[in-house]
Short mmCIF file of C-alpha atoms (C1' of nucleotides) in Angstrom, two decimals:
data_model
loop_
_atom_site.label_atom_id
_atom_site.label_comp_id
_atom_site.label_asym_id
_atom_site.label_seq_id
_atom_site.Cartn_x
_atom_site.Cartn_y
_atom_site.Cartn_z
CA MET A 25 -69.09 26.29 5.95
CA ASN A 26 -70.60 29.77 5.81
CA GLU A 27 -73.82 31.65 5.07
CA SER A 28 -75.19 28.95 2.76
CA SER A 29 -76.42 26.86 5.69
CA PRO A 30 -79.37 28.48 7.53
CA ARG A 31 -78.38 27.04 10.88
CA GLN A 32 -77.23 30.29 12.36
CA GLY A 33 -79.10 30.12 15.67
CA SER A 34 -79.30 33.86 15.97
CA SER A 35 -80.26 34.97 12.51
CA ALA A 36 -82.47 32.36 10.84
CA ALA A 37 -86.17 31.74 11.47
CA SER A 38 -86.40 30.74 15.11
CA LYS A 39 -89.89 29.87 16.26
CA ARG A 40 -92.28 32.49 17.50
CA LYS A 41 -93.24 35.64 15.68
CA ASP A 42 -92.57 38.07 18.56
CA ALA A 43 -89.18 36.50 19.13
CA ARG A 44 -88.14 37.08 15.54
CA ARG A 45 -89.43 40.61 15.68
CA ASN A 46 -87.56 41.40 18.88
CA GLN A 47 -84.35 39.99 17.49
CA GLN A 48 -84.56 42.30 14.52
CA THR A 49 -85.52 45.23 16.75
CA LEU A 50 -82.44 44.57 18.84
CA LEU A 51 -80.19 44.43 15.81
CA ASP A 52 -81.57 47.72 14.53
CA ALA A 53 -81.33 49.35 17.92
CA ALA A 54 -77.76 48.15 18.32
CA ALA A 55 -76.75 49.46 14.92
CA ALA A 56 -78.21 52.83 15.86
CA VAL A 57 -76.64 52.93 19.30
CA PHE A 58 -73.24 51.85 17.98
CA VAL A 59 -73.23 54.86 15.70
CA THR A 60 -73.90 57.32 18.49
CA SER A 61 -72.20 55.68 21.46
CA GLY A 62 -69.65 53.33 19.90
CA VAL A 63 -69.41 49.55 20.14
CA ASP A 64 -68.78 49.81 23.86
CA ALA A 65 -72.28 51.07 24.53
CA PRO A 66 -73.82 49.35 27.57
CA VAL A 67 -76.18 46.45 26.97
CA ARG A 68 -78.82 48.31 28.95
CA GLU A 69 -78.71 51.19 26.53
CA ILE A 70 -79.24 48.91 23.57
CA ALA A 71 -82.06 47.04 25.27
CA ALA A 72 -83.71 50.34 26.22
CA GLU A 73 -83.38 51.67 22.67
CA ALA A 74 -85.04 48.50 21.45
CA GLY A 75 -87.68 48.77 24.15
CA VAL A 76 -87.04 45.28 25.50
CA GLY A 77 -85.81 43.88 28.80
CA LEU A 78 -82.39 42.53 29.53
CA GLY A 79 -83.70 38.99 29.62
CA THR A 80 -84.84 39.34 26.05
CA PHE A 81 -81.50 40.67 25.02
CA TYR A 82 -79.59 37.77 26.48
CA ARG A 83 -81.93 35.13 25.13
CA HIS A 84 -81.22 36.35 21.64
CA PHE A 85 -77.55 37.08 22.09
CA PRO A 86 -75.91 34.94 24.77
CA THR A 87 -73.18 37.50 25.10
CA ARG A 88 -72.65 41.12 24.25
CA ALA A 89 -70.08 40.15 21.66
CA ASP A 90 -72.57 37.93 19.84
CA LEU A 91 -74.70 40.97 19.16
CA VAL A 92 -71.74 42.88 17.80
CA ILE A 93 -70.93 40.01 15.50
CA ALA A 94 -74.50 39.83 14.29
CA VAL A 95 -74.60 43.56 13.62
CA TYR A 96 -71.41 43.57 11.59
CA ARG A 97 -71.66 40.16 9.97
CA HIS A 98 -72.94 41.55 6.67
CA GLN A 99 -70.22 44.10 6.43
CA VAL A 100 -67.52 41.58 7.20
CA ASP A 101 -68.94 39.38 4.50
CA ASN A 102 -69.05 42.27 2.06
CA CYS A 103 -65.41 42.97 2.78
CA ALA A 104 -64.58 39.34 2.23
CA GLU A 105 -66.41 39.26 -1.09
CA ALA A 106 -64.72 42.42 -2.29
CA GLY A 107 -61.32 40.72 -2.27
CA PRO A 108 -61.63 38.49 -5.32
CA ALA A 109 -63.56 41.19 -7.17
CA LEU A 110 -60.79 43.71 -6.67
CA LEU A 111 -58.21 41.18 -7.70
CA ALA A 112 -60.05 40.57 -10.93
CA ALA A 113 -60.59 44.26 -11.60
CA GLY A 114 -57.38 45.94 -10.50
CA PRO A 115 -54.48 46.64 -12.82
CA THR A 116 -52.13 44.69 -10.58
CA PRO A 117 -52.52 42.46 -7.51
CA PHE A 118 -50.83 45.08 -5.37
CA ALA A 119 -53.30 47.72 -6.48
CA ALA A 120 -56.10 45.36 -5.51
CA LEU A 121 -54.46 44.76 -2.16
CA GLU A 122 -54.22 48.49 -1.54
CA ARG A 123 -57.88 49.01 -2.33
CA TRP A 124 -58.91 46.10 -0.19
CA VAL A 125 -56.91 47.37 2.74
CA ASP A 126 -58.63 50.70 2.28
CA LEU A 127 -62.01 49.00 2.49
CA PHE A 128 -60.96 47.10 5.55
CA VAL A 129 -59.68 50.20 7.26
CA ASP A 130 -62.87 52.07 6.41
CA PHE A 131 -64.81 49.38 8.11
CA LEU A 132 -62.71 49.40 11.26
CA VAL A 133 -62.47 53.13 11.54
CA THR A 134 -66.06 54.01 10.70
CA LYS A 135 -67.44 52.04 13.61
CA HIS A 136 -66.34 53.82 16.75
CA GLY A 137 -63.99 51.69 18.75
CA LEU A 138 -64.48 48.55 16.72
CA ALA A 139 -60.77 48.11 16.18
CA ALA A 140 -60.08 48.35 19.89
CA ALA A 141 -62.90 45.96 20.68
CA MET A 142 -61.32 43.41 18.38
CA GLN A 143 -58.49 42.72 20.79
CA ALA A 144 -59.22 39.19 21.83
CA ASP A 145 -58.38 39.56 25.51
CA SER A 146 -60.32 42.55 26.76
CA THR A 147 -64.09 42.43 27.28
CA GLY A 148 -64.95 39.13 25.64
CA PHE A 149 -64.80 39.91 21.95
CA GLU A 150 -63.01 36.68 21.14
CA ALA A 151 -65.99 35.60 19.08
CA LEU A 152 -65.98 38.74 16.98
CA HIS A 153 -62.26 38.43 16.55
CA ALA A 154 -62.65 34.83 15.47
CA HIS A 155 -65.34 35.54 12.90
CA PHE A 156 -63.37 38.39 11.52
CA LEU A 157 -60.30 36.28 11.08
CA ASP A 158 -62.10 33.20 9.79
CA ARG A 159 -63.79 35.17 7.12
CA LEU A 160 -61.15 37.65 6.10
CA VAL A 161 -57.81 35.92 6.50
CA PRO A 162 -58.35 33.65 3.49
CA VAL A 163 -59.31 36.61 1.34
CA CYS A 164 -56.37 38.66 2.47
CA SER A 165 -54.15 35.66 1.95
CA GLN A 166 -55.27 35.40 -1.62
CA LEU A 167 -54.46 39.04 -2.25
CA LEU A 168 -51.06 38.79 -0.62
CA ASP A 169 -50.20 35.62 -2.52
CA ALA A 170 -51.19 37.17 -5.81
CA ALA A 171 -49.09 40.25 -5.16
CA ALA A 172 -46.18 38.09 -4.06
CA ALA A 173 -46.51 35.88 -7.11
CA ALA A 174 -46.40 38.98 -9.27
CA GLY A 175 -43.19 39.96 -7.51
CA GLU A 176 -44.74 43.14 -6.20
CA ILE A 177 -44.21 42.39 -2.52
CA ARG A 178 -42.01 40.20 -0.38
CA PRO A 179 -43.63 36.84 0.23
CA ASP A 180 -42.76 36.33 3.88
CA LEU A 181 -45.70 37.91 5.65
CA ASP A 182 -48.76 35.82 6.39
CA ALA A 183 -52.24 37.28 6.13
CA TYR A 184 -52.88 36.82 9.82
CA HIS A 185 -50.03 39.08 10.84
CA PHE A 186 -50.83 41.55 8.13
CA MET A 187 -54.44 41.89 9.22
CA ARG A 188 -53.62 42.00 12.89
CA GLY A 189 -51.15 44.73 12.13
CA ILE A 190 -53.68 46.78 10.23
CA GLY A 191 -56.33 46.15 12.85
CA ASN A 192 -54.01 47.23 15.60
CA LEU A 193 -52.92 50.32 13.75
CA CYS A 194 -56.56 51.35 13.48
CA ILE A 195 -56.97 51.34 17.23
CA GLY A 196 -57.60 54.70 18.78
CA THR A 197 -58.63 56.59 15.67
CA ASP A 198 -61.69 57.95 17.47
CA SER A 199 -60.01 58.95 20.67
CA ASP A 200 -57.36 61.11 19.06
CA PRO A 201 -58.08 63.12 15.95
CA ARG A 202 -54.37 63.79 15.44
CA TYR A 203 -53.74 60.12 14.85
CA ASP A 204 -53.92 59.01 11.25
CA ALA A 205 -53.85 55.25 11.01
CA ARG A 206 -53.80 55.22 7.23
CA ARG A 207 -50.44 56.93 7.20
CA LEU A 208 -48.89 54.09 9.17
CA ILE A 209 -50.70 51.48 7.17
CA ALA A 210 -49.31 53.04 4.03
CA LEU A 211 -45.89 52.71 5.58
CA LEU A 212 -46.55 49.07 6.33
CA LEU A 213 -47.46 48.53 2.69
CA ALA A 214 -44.34 50.35 1.64
CA GLY A 215 -42.36 48.04 3.87
CA LEU A 216 -43.94 45.09 2.15
CA ARG A 217 -42.44 46.18 -1.15
CA GLN A 218 -38.91 46.07 0.25
CA PRO A 219 -36.91 43.09 -0.94
CA HIS A 220 -36.39 40.21 1.43
CA ARG A 221 -34.10 41.19 4.33
CA THR A 222 -30.62 39.70 3.84
CA MET B 16 -40.38 70.83 34.33
CA ASN B 17 -39.51 67.29 35.33
CA GLU B 18 -37.79 65.21 38.02
CA SER B 19 -35.54 68.03 39.18
CA SER B 20 -38.30 69.61 41.27
CA PRO B 21 -39.24 67.47 44.27
CA ARG B 22 -42.90 68.48 44.09
CA GLN B 23 -44.14 65.18 42.76
CA GLY B 24 -47.01 64.72 45.25
CA SER B 25 -46.81 60.96 44.92
CA SER B 26 -43.12 60.20 44.91
CA ALA B 27 -41.18 62.75 46.96
CA ALA B 28 -41.01 62.93 50.77
CA SER B 29 -44.60 63.60 51.80
CA LYS B 30 -45.02 63.97 55.53
CA ARG B 31 -45.57 61.05 57.79
CA LYS B 32 -43.37 58.01 58.03
CA ASP B 33 -46.12 55.41 57.74
CA ALA B 34 -47.49 57.20 54.70
CA ARG B 35 -44.15 57.06 52.90
CA ARG B 36 -43.73 53.43 53.86
CA ASN B 37 -47.18 52.49 52.60
CA GLN B 38 -46.62 54.28 49.34
CA GLN B 39 -43.49 52.28 48.72
CA THR B 40 -45.21 49.08 49.81
CA LEU B 41 -47.96 49.76 47.29
CA LEU B 42 -45.47 50.38 44.52
CA ASP B 43 -43.66 47.14 45.28
CA ALA B 44 -46.89 45.19 45.56
CA ALA B 45 -48.13 46.63 42.28
CA ALA B 46 -44.92 45.75 40.49
CA ALA B 47 -45.25 42.19 41.76
CA VAL B 48 -48.92 41.87 40.91
CA PHE B 49 -48.43 43.35 37.44
CA VAL B 50 -45.95 40.61 36.68
CA THR B 51 -48.34 37.83 37.63
CA SER B 52 -51.74 39.30 36.74
CA GLY B 53 -50.93 41.99 34.19
CA VAL B 54 -51.51 45.73 34.39
CA ASP B 55 -55.26 45.16 34.49
CA ALA B 56 -55.10 43.56 37.92
CA PRO B 57 -57.87 44.85 40.20
CA VAL B 58 -57.02 47.59 42.67
CA ARG B 59 -58.25 45.34 45.46
CA GLU B 60 -55.69 42.72 44.55
CA ILE B 61 -52.88 45.24 44.70
CA ALA B 62 -54.08 46.69 47.99
CA ALA B 63 -54.40 43.19 49.44
CA GLU B 64 -50.90 42.26 48.28
CA ALA B 65 -49.62 45.39 49.97
CA GLY B 66 -51.67 44.65 53.07
CA VAL B 67 -53.41 48.03 53.06
CA GLY B 68 -56.98 49.18 52.66
CA LEU B 69 -58.55 50.73 49.61
CA GLY B 70 -58.65 54.13 51.24
CA THR B 71 -54.91 54.04 51.60
CA PHE B 72 -54.50 53.09 48.01
CA TYR B 73 -56.58 55.97 46.74
CA ARG B 74 -54.99 58.55 49.00
CA HIS B 75 -51.63 57.73 47.50
CA PHE B 76 -52.78 57.25 43.94
CA PRO B 77 -55.91 59.23 43.10
CA THR B 78 -56.58 56.88 40.24
CA ARG B 79 -55.57 53.41 39.19
CA ALA B 80 -53.65 54.84 36.28
CA ASP B 81 -51.55 57.03 38.54
CA LEU B 82 -50.20 53.92 40.18
CA VAL B 83 -49.32 52.39 36.84
CA ILE B 84 -47.50 55.55 35.88
CA ALA B 85 -45.59 55.56 39.14
CA VAL B 86 -44.60 51.93 38.72
CA TYR B 87 -43.29 52.38 35.22
CA ARG B 88 -41.94 55.89 35.51
CA HIS B 89 -38.35 54.80 35.96
CA GLN B 90 -38.45 52.52 33.00
CA VAL B 91 -39.97 55.14 30.77
CA ASP B 92 -37.24 57.49 31.87
CA ASN B 93 -34.60 54.88 31.18
CA CYS B 94 -35.97 54.42 27.72
CA ALA B 95 -35.93 58.15 27.18
CA GLU B 96 -32.34 58.42 28.33
CA ALA B 97 -31.23 55.58 26.10
CA GLY B 98 -32.11 57.54 22.97
CA PRO B 99 -29.26 60.06 22.90
CA ALA B 100 -26.83 57.40 24.13
CA LEU B 101 -27.66 55.07 21.26
CA LEU B 102 -27.42 57.92 18.81
CA ALA B 103 -23.94 58.71 20.04
CA ALA B 104 -22.85 55.08 20.03
CA GLY B 105 -24.44 53.57 16.95
CA PRO B 106 -22.70 53.38 13.59
CA THR B 107 -25.58 55.26 11.94
CA PRO B 108 -28.66 57.11 13.16
CA PHE B 109 -30.86 54.43 11.67
CA ALA B 110 -29.05 51.71 13.59
CA ALA B 111 -29.62 53.70 16.75
CA LEU B 112 -33.26 54.08 15.86
CA GLU B 113 -33.60 50.34 15.38
CA ARG B 114 -32.04 49.61 18.74
CA TRP B 115 -34.15 52.18 20.47
CA VAL B 116 -37.31 50.76 18.96
CA ASP B 117 -36.23 47.37 20.19
CA LEU B 118 -35.88 48.75 23.70
CA PHE B 119 -39.24 50.41 23.49
CA VAL B 120 -40.90 47.24 22.26
CA ASP B 121 -39.25 45.22 25.01
CA PHE B 122 -40.74 47.55 27.51
CA LEU B 123 -44.24 47.37 26.08
CA VAL B 124 -44.24 43.65 25.54
CA THR B 125 -42.59 42.58 28.76
CA LYS B 126 -45.31 44.12 30.89
CA HIS B 127 -48.45 42.10 30.28
CA GLY B 128 -51.07 44.19 28.58
CA LEU B 129 -49.28 47.49 28.98
CA ALA B 130 -49.55 48.28 25.31
CA ALA B 131 -53.29 47.70 25.35
CA ALA B 132 -53.70 49.73 28.50
CA MET B 133 -52.01 52.64 26.77
CA GLN B 134 -54.99 53.34 24.56
CA ALA B 135 -56.14 56.64 25.87
CA ASP B 136 -59.88 56.00 25.77
CA SER B 137 -60.43 52.72 27.60
CA THR B 138 -60.16 52.48 31.40
CA GLY B 139 -58.67 55.85 32.23
CA PHE B 140 -55.06 55.46 31.23
CA GLU B 141 -54.92 58.90 29.67
CA ALA B 142 -52.41 59.94 32.27
CA LEU B 143 -50.06 57.05 31.53
CA HIS B 144 -50.44 57.72 27.85
CA ALA B 145 -49.63 61.37 28.39
CA HIS B 146 -46.50 60.70 30.44
CA PHE B 147 -45.30 58.19 27.92
CA LEU B 148 -45.70 60.59 25.08
CA ASP B 149 -44.36 63.63 26.91
CA ARG B 150 -41.22 61.81 27.82
CA LEU B 151 -40.56 59.69 24.77
CA VAL B 152 -41.78 61.66 21.78
CA PRO B 153 -38.94 64.19 21.96
CA VAL B 154 -36.39 61.39 22.16
CA CYS B 155 -37.92 59.49 19.31
CA SER B 156 -38.14 62.69 17.33
CA GLN B 157 -34.43 63.24 17.77
CA LEU B 158 -33.69 59.77 16.46
CA LEU B 159 -36.00 60.14 13.49
CA ASP B 160 -34.61 63.55 12.63
CA ALA B 161 -31.05 62.29 12.77
CA ALA B 162 -31.85 59.34 10.51
CA ALA B 163 -33.73 61.62 8.14
CA ALA B 164 -30.88 64.11 8.08
CA ALA B 165 -28.53 61.29 7.22
CA GLY B 166 -30.81 60.39 4.33
CA GLU B 167 -31.50 56.97 5.78
CA ILE B 168 -35.26 57.36 6.07
CA ARG B 169 -38.00 59.49 4.60
CA PRO B 170 -38.55 62.61 6.65
CA ASP B 171 -42.31 62.81 6.57
CA LEU B 172 -43.30 60.79 9.62
CA ASP B 173 -43.57 62.52 12.96
CA ALA B 174 -42.48 60.81 16.14
CA TYR B 175 -45.98 60.80 17.53
CA HIS B 176 -47.36 58.70 14.73
CA PHE B 177 -44.34 56.46 14.71
CA MET B 178 -44.62 55.73 18.42
CA ARG B 179 -48.36 55.29 18.33
CA GLY B 180 -47.91 52.86 15.49
CA ILE B 181 -45.34 50.84 17.37
CA GLY B 182 -47.41 50.94 20.52
CA ASN B 183 -50.48 49.79 18.70
CA LEU B 184 -48.63 47.01 16.94
CA CYS B 185 -47.52 45.71 20.31
CA ILE B 186 -51.10 45.29 21.48
CA GLY B 187 -52.17 41.74 22.02
CA THR B 188 -48.78 40.11 22.22
CA ASP B 189 -49.77 38.32 25.43
CA SER B 190 -53.14 37.12 24.32
CA ASP B 191 -51.95 35.38 21.19
CA PRO B 192 -48.57 33.65 21.06
CA ARG B 193 -48.80 33.38 17.28
CA TYR B 194 -48.68 37.11 16.92
CA ASP B 195 -45.23 38.59 16.49
CA ALA B 196 -45.34 42.35 16.79
CA ARG B 197 -41.67 42.76 15.98
CA ARG B 198 -42.18 41.39 12.53
CA LEU B 199 -44.68 44.11 11.72
CA ILE B 200 -42.57 46.75 13.36
CA ALA B 201 -39.65 45.68 11.20
CA LEU B 202 -41.92 46.13 8.22
CA LEU B 203 -42.81 49.60 9.40
CA LEU B 204 -39.13 50.43 9.63
CA ALA B 205 -38.58 49.02 6.18
CA GLY B 206 -41.38 51.24 4.94
CA LEU B 207 -39.61 54.21 6.46
CA ARG B 208 -36.62 53.62 4.23
CA GLN B 209 -38.71 53.90 1.10
CA PRO B 210 -38.27 57.17 -0.77
CA HIS B 211 -40.98 59.79 -0.50
CA ARG B 212 -44.17 58.66 -2.27
CA THR B 213 -44.54 60.46 -5.65
"C1'" DT C 21 -111.45 28.61 24.58
"C1'" DA C 22 -107.98 26.31 27.19
"C1'" DC C 23 -103.44 25.20 28.08
"C1'" DG C 24 -98.54 24.13 27.57
"C1'" DA C 25 -94.51 25.83 25.46
"C1'" DT C 26 -92.12 29.84 24.50
"C1'" DA C 27 -90.63 34.41 25.28
"C1'" DC C 28 -90.69 38.46 28.16
"C1'" DG C 29 -89.17 42.03 31.81
"C1'" DG C 30 -86.47 43.46 35.24
"C1'" DA C 31 -84.77 42.51 39.98
"C1'" DA C 32 -80.62 40.66 41.62
"C1'" DC C 33 -75.77 39.01 41.45
"C1'" DG C 34 -70.68 39.39 40.86
"C1'" DC C 35 -67.02 42.24 39.92
"C1'" DA C 36 -64.80 46.34 38.55
"C1'" DG C 37 -63.22 51.56 40.17
"C1'" DT C 38 -63.96 54.98 43.39
"C1'" DT C 39 -65.81 57.63 47.57
"C1'" DC C 40 -66.76 58.37 52.35
"C1'" DC C 41 -66.24 58.39 57.08
"C1'" DG C 42 -65.43 56.51 61.73
"C1'" DT C 43 -61.12 54.82 63.82
"C1'" DT C 44 -56.18 54.56 64.53
"C1'" DT C 45 -51.60 56.27 64.36
"C1'" DT C 46 -48.24 59.74 64.25
"C1'" DA C 47 -45.68 63.84 65.55
"C1'" DC C 48 -45.10 67.45 68.34
"C1'" DA C 49 -45.75 70.49 72.45
"C1'" DA C 50 -46.41 71.00 77.28
"C1'" DT D 3 -44.22 61.38 79.59
"C1'" DT D 4 -48.43 62.39 78.14
"C1'" DG D 5 -52.19 64.96 75.65
"C1'" DT D 6 -54.00 66.17 71.39
"C1'" DA D 7 -54.87 67.74 66.69
"C1'" DA D 8 -53.68 66.55 62.24
"C1'" DA D 9 -52.70 63.02 59.15
"C1'" DA D 10 -53.37 58.49 57.54
"C1'" DC D 11 -55.80 54.20 57.82
"C1'" DG D 12 -59.37 50.40 56.67
"C1'" DG D 13 -63.14 48.84 54.60
"C1'" DA D 14 -68.21 49.38 54.00
"C1'" DA D 15 -70.83 51.42 50.50
"C1'" DC D 16 -71.87 53.56 45.93
"C1'" DT D 17 -71.93 53.53 40.83
"C1'" DG D 18 -71.80 51.17 36.50
"C1'" DC D 19 -70.98 47.22 33.97
"C1'" DG D 20 -72.17 42.23 32.04
"C1'" DT D 21 -74.84 38.50 33.09
"C1'" DT D 22 -78.30 35.23 35.48
"C1'" DC D 23 -82.72 33.93 37.26
"C1'" DC D 24 -87.40 33.43 37.69
"C1'" DG D 25 -92.25 34.87 38.05
"C1'" DT D 26 -95.35 36.65 34.48
"C1'" DA D 27 -97.31 37.40 29.92
"C1'" DT D 28 -97.89 35.94 25.25
"C1'" DC D 29 -98.32 32.82 21.43
"C1'" DG D 30 -100.01 28.95 18.83
"C1'" DT D 31 -102.46 25.06 18.68
"C1'" DA D 32 -106.08 21.41 20.05
#
DNA sequence: TACGATACGGAACGCAGTTCCGTTTTACAA
DNA sequence: TTGTAAAACGGAACTGCGTTCCGTATCGTA
């Protein structure tokens, strides 16, 4: 149900050589543009950077969001894979959870505006949102369950809410240097340690 | 430095009768449209609802965001005024803080997409963001300080971060009925009660 | 080498916010 | 009451965005 099947439509071996090359060129160009101009960079800018036309862009990525997914797919997967590893390594499940959250936040904050783009409603990033959640919620769930089982945190918060909360708190880190999302996320984690509300 | 001086350019008595009437018509129309279509409703839709042209719209509100501010100004002010009242009434400062947060969240969540629109970067809502913060941060600060002075919460979180956090957590409440922002906000409040991190 | 399938480029479309300007309405003075 | 300048009006038009469409170029094979 994941990367093991090579039926990815926009990443596996398509057909013609130039097509494959252009797809990769677009991915590279997008990665570069996202660094300088943020994930909201216009499609035209990405296509120009890649030196291809708009038609080419949209044949490879039916929608702007599909490109964003493709660009960040690896990193989402890395984040997902880090979960179990941290759990195995860390002194306690909660410590692993903290480290994982840190990784997750790094990811969101490093890419300019990614967190904001993840809001399902706005510009059509539902697909990104969905992939994110599909891949990461189970991992996060595992970490939360382990910490709850160890009695380190209250057990009444599902991974979906937890991740949405963190994702939301990361919004706007670029636009305002005063804002420190990690501080609030730390508070959220502190709140998790509180005993069940009477 | 606030509503006492009648120099508000877009709310006080301007000059001509039709101008004043149209301004009010636009405010009413906007309030109505925001309820049905959210704060992201196109300017054209609002102008049409009001039965005026686009020129009229932009003479009264130089920018889309200025209209949004004008529409919600009263409610922001109400929220600001509620702070001291709750502090005086509540059994403890923390209880007042909880109630005030509830009010604030109501406000953000009731208006479709307001929380999302408040992100400074996106569509030009810096002005709304600014008014919000100017008006509410001092109030929130007062509540936090009182609770901290009473030893009910840790004293190391400034009102700006607290409000940004709450605002961010409220993002996306319309787009996904599963998501319950209040739950996460409660967690944030619980985190506030934790003693200072060693 | 020829030719059909595949991919390409970019003009064009729809939909935002905003600007501009010719026309209408208002308020006031004669 | 009527003339007139200032103020306000309406909406066509401009910019910038994502996306679609289609004539043209390229690829791979017979």
